[in-house]
Short mmCIF file of C-alpha atoms in Angstrom, two decimals:
data_model
loop_
_atom_site.label_atom_id
_atom_site.label_comp_id
_atom_site.label_asym_id
_atom_site.label_seq_id
_atom_site.Cartn_x
_atom_site.Cartn_y
_atom_site.Cartn_z
CA MET A 1 -26.04 -23.18 -67.87
CA LYS A 2 -27.90 -25.33 -65.57
CA GLU A 3 -24.65 -26.44 -64.14
CA GLU A 4 -23.57 -22.89 -63.70
CA GLN A 5 -26.81 -21.99 -62.03
CA ALA A 6 -26.53 -25.01 -59.70
CA PHE A 7 -22.94 -24.01 -58.95
CA GLN A 8 -24.06 -20.45 -58.14
CA GLU A 9 -26.85 -21.72 -55.85
CA GLU A 10 -24.46 -24.06 -54.08
CA LYS A 11 -21.99 -21.24 -53.66
CA GLN A 12 -24.70 -19.02 -52.18
CA GLN A 13 -25.74 -21.77 -49.76
CA ASN A 14 -22.12 -22.20 -48.65
CA VAL A 15 -21.79 -18.43 -48.14
CA SER A 16 -25.09 -18.37 -46.21
CA THR A 17 -23.92 -21.31 -44.08
CA GLU A 18 -20.59 -19.63 -43.38
CA GLU A 19 -22.32 -16.36 -42.48
CA ALA A 20 -24.70 -18.20 -40.20
CA THR A 21 -21.76 -19.99 -38.55
CA GLU A 22 -19.90 -16.72 -38.09
CA THR A 23 -23.03 -15.06 -36.69
CA ASN A 24 -23.54 -17.97 -34.30
CA GLN A 25 -19.90 -17.83 -33.21
CA GLN A 26 -20.20 -14.10 -32.58
CA GLU A 27 -23.49 -14.52 -30.67
CA GLU A 28 -22.15 -17.36 -28.51
CA PRO A 29 -19.69 -15.13 -26.61
CA VAL A 30 -22.41 -12.54 -26.14
CA ASN A 31 -24.82 -15.20 -24.89
CA GLU A 32 -22.12 -16.74 -22.65
CA ALA A 33 -21.32 -13.31 -21.17
CA ALA A 34 -25.00 -12.66 -20.56
CA ALA A 35 -25.37 -16.11 -19.01
CA LEU A 36 -22.32 -15.51 -16.79
CA GLU A 37 -23.68 -12.13 -15.74
CA ALA A 38 -27.07 -13.67 -14.98
CA GLN A 39 -25.41 -16.50 -13.05
CA GLU A 40 -23.26 -14.03 -11.08
CA GLY A 41 -26.36 -11.93 -10.41
CA ASP A 42 -28.21 -15.03 -9.15
CA THR A 43 -25.26 -15.97 -6.94
CA GLU A 44 -25.02 -12.45 -5.53
CA LEU A 45 -28.78 -12.39 -5.00
CA ALA A 46 -28.59 -15.72 -3.16
CA LYS A 47 -25.75 -14.38 -0.97
CA LEU A 48 -27.78 -11.28 -0.17
CA ARG A 49 -30.82 -13.40 0.72
CA VAL A 50 -28.72 -15.55 3.08
CA GLU A 51 -27.22 -12.42 4.66
CA ALA A 52 -30.69 -10.89 5.05
CA GLU A 53 -31.94 -14.09 6.73
CA GLU A 54 -28.95 -14.11 9.12
CA ASN A 55 -29.58 -10.46 9.99
CA GLN A 56 -33.26 -11.23 10.59
CA GLN A 57 -32.33 -14.11 12.94
CA ARG A 58 -29.82 -11.89 14.80
CA PHE A 59 -32.48 -9.20 15.16
CA LEU A 60 -35.02 -11.69 16.54
CA ARG A 61 -32.47 -13.10 19.04
CA ALA A 62 -31.53 -9.59 20.18
CA GLN A 63 -35.18 -8.69 20.60
CA ALA A 64 -35.84 -11.87 22.62
CA ASP A 65 -32.78 -11.19 24.80
CA PHE A 66 -34.00 -7.66 25.45
CA ASP A 67 -37.49 -8.90 26.36
CA ASN A 68 -35.98 -11.43 28.78
CA PHE A 69 -33.75 -8.73 30.30
CA ARG A 70 -36.74 -6.41 30.71
CA ARG A 71 -38.83 -9.14 32.40
CA ARG A 72 -35.94 -10.16 34.68
CA THR A 73 -35.22 -6.58 35.81
CA LEU A 74 -38.93 -5.97 36.39
CA LYS A 75 -39.13 -9.10 38.58
CA GLU A 76 -35.96 -8.09 40.46
CA LYS A 77 -37.44 -4.64 41.02
CA GLU A 78 -40.69 -6.15 42.33
CA ASP A 79 -38.76 -8.51 44.62
CA LEU A 80 -36.64 -5.66 45.89
CA ALA A 81 -39.74 -3.64 46.76
CA LYS A 82 -41.43 -6.69 48.28
CA TYR A 83 -38.48 -7.66 50.46
CA ALA A 84 -36.88 -4.24 51.04
CA SER A 85 -37.45 -4.47 54.78
CA MET A 86 -35.95 -7.96 55.05
CA LYS A 87 -32.63 -6.86 56.56
CA LEU A 88 -34.29 -4.71 59.23
CA VAL A 89 -36.87 -7.35 60.06
CA THR A 90 -34.17 -10.03 60.32
CA GLU A 91 -32.43 -7.91 62.94
CA LEU A 92 -35.69 -7.23 64.82
CA VAL A 93 -36.79 -10.87 65.14
CA PRO A 94 -34.32 -11.59 68.00
CA VAL A 95 -35.71 -8.55 69.82
CA LEU A 96 -39.15 -10.10 69.49
CA ASP A 97 -37.77 -13.34 70.95
CA ASN A 98 -36.30 -11.44 73.90
CA PHE A 99 -39.65 -9.75 74.56
CA GLU A 100 -41.33 -13.16 74.70
CA ARG A 101 -38.66 -14.48 77.09
CA ALA A 102 -39.00 -11.42 79.31
CA LEU A 103 -42.75 -11.86 79.48
CA ALA A 104 -42.38 -15.55 80.26
CA THR A 105 -40.13 -14.80 83.25
CA ALA A 106 -42.02 -11.75 84.56
CA PRO A 107 -41.91 -11.39 88.34
CA GLN A 108 -45.15 -11.74 90.30
CA GLY A 109 -46.61 -9.07 92.54
CA ALA A 110 -48.70 -5.89 92.46
CA GLU A 111 -46.02 -3.62 90.97
CA ALA A 112 -44.73 -6.33 88.69
CA GLU A 113 -48.20 -6.86 87.27
CA SER A 114 -48.49 -3.28 85.96
CA PHE A 115 -44.93 -3.47 84.61
CA THR A 116 -45.75 -6.77 82.87
CA LYS A 117 -48.91 -5.27 81.33
CA GLY A 118 -46.89 -2.32 79.98
CA VAL A 119 -44.27 -4.62 78.47
CA GLU A 120 -47.05 -6.79 76.97
CA MET A 121 -48.58 -3.70 75.34
CA ILE A 122 -45.18 -2.77 73.85
CA PHE A 123 -44.75 -6.36 72.69
CA ARG A 124 -48.19 -6.42 71.00
CA GLN A 125 -47.48 -3.09 69.28
CA PHE A 126 -44.10 -4.34 68.10
CA GLU A 127 -45.69 -7.57 66.86
CA SER A 128 -48.42 -5.68 64.95
CA VAL A 129 -45.81 -3.46 63.24
CA LEU A 130 -43.93 -6.57 62.09
CA GLN A 131 -47.17 -8.18 60.91
CA ALA A 132 -47.94 -5.05 58.89
CA GLU A 133 -44.58 -5.58 57.15
CA GLY A 134 -45.61 -9.16 56.32
CA VAL A 135 -43.81 -11.01 59.13
CA THR A 136 -45.71 -14.02 60.46
CA ALA A 137 -44.71 -16.68 62.97
CA MET A 138 -44.68 -20.28 61.77
CA ASN A 139 -46.80 -22.91 63.46
CA ALA A 140 -44.44 -25.87 63.55
CA VAL A 141 -45.73 -28.15 66.34
CA GLY A 142 -47.71 -31.08 64.96
CA GLN A 143 -46.60 -30.43 61.38
CA PRO A 144 -44.49 -32.87 59.33
CA PHE A 145 -40.81 -31.93 59.39
CA ASN A 146 -39.88 -29.82 56.37
CA PRO A 147 -36.22 -28.80 56.02
CA ASP A 148 -37.29 -25.70 54.08
CA PHE A 149 -39.13 -24.36 57.15
CA HIS A 150 -37.63 -26.23 60.10
CA GLN A 151 -34.18 -26.75 61.53
CA ALA A 152 -34.07 -30.00 63.50
CA ILE A 153 -31.85 -29.76 66.54
CA MET A 154 -32.69 -33.18 67.97
CA GLN A 155 -34.87 -36.24 67.57
CA VAL A 156 -37.00 -37.50 70.43
CA GLU A 157 -39.05 -40.63 70.93
CA SER A 158 -42.76 -39.93 70.97
CA GLU A 159 -45.72 -42.21 71.46
CA GLU A 160 -48.19 -39.45 70.57
CA HIS A 161 -46.75 -38.57 67.14
CA GLU A 162 -45.70 -40.54 64.09
CA GLU A 163 -42.11 -40.45 62.87
CA GLY A 164 -41.01 -37.16 61.26
CA ILE A 165 -43.52 -34.92 63.06
CA VAL A 166 -42.42 -31.75 64.89
CA VAL A 167 -42.96 -32.41 68.60
CA GLU A 168 -41.59 -29.23 70.16
CA GLU A 169 -40.57 -25.79 68.98
CA VAL A 170 -37.38 -24.55 70.67
CA GLN A 171 -37.21 -21.25 68.76
CA LYS A 172 -39.98 -19.77 66.61
CA GLY A 173 -39.55 -19.54 62.88
CA TYR A 174 -40.74 -16.53 60.91
CA MET A 175 -41.87 -15.89 57.35
CA LEU A 176 -41.61 -12.59 55.50
CA LYS A 177 -44.51 -12.73 53.08
CA ASP A 178 -43.78 -16.00 51.21
CA LYS A 179 -40.08 -16.29 52.11
CA VAL A 180 -38.54 -17.99 55.13
CA LEU A 181 -37.00 -15.29 57.28
CA ARG A 182 -35.74 -17.70 59.90
CA PRO A 183 -36.43 -21.44 60.11
CA ALA A 184 -37.97 -22.77 63.31
CA MET A 185 -35.64 -24.75 65.60
CA VAL A 186 -37.55 -27.90 66.42
CA LYS A 187 -37.43 -31.33 67.98
CA VAL A 188 -38.67 -34.09 65.69
CA SER A 189 -40.22 -37.45 66.59
CA MET A 190 -38.48 -40.66 65.62
#
């Protein structure tokens, strides 16, 4: 009987082991499917995170581009307002030159004196209107030559000035606010 009882116990252990093996084999596919689903979910989540980061970067670049565009157009608008009269003033500067030439060659005499005074008054009025617009004459004589402000038409020998100094102004240069309207034509010492 003991043998029979031992046989029965061994048989029960084998059945329990087989059941456990079958249960494990059935659970493995379920666990593998769950693991695959979790892995796919993690992969999809990672893809979505990367996509979200790319969209965030695109948004930031677009926002920076828009800010730069806004600043640039604001500056262009300010420059346009600041230099709106540039074309007109550029055309009026030669008239100013002609007034100066006319005054320099004014005839002498009693009648000519009153005429000269009248032209001088018109010249001063014209000059003050241009100054109100921001036009100023450059002072070039005695200054170091600067190609941004001066246009050298010849070099002359000078004992009074060092090399590269403006000796004579042939035609006045003008500035409109902080921009060169017309460079001064000058003679430079060598």
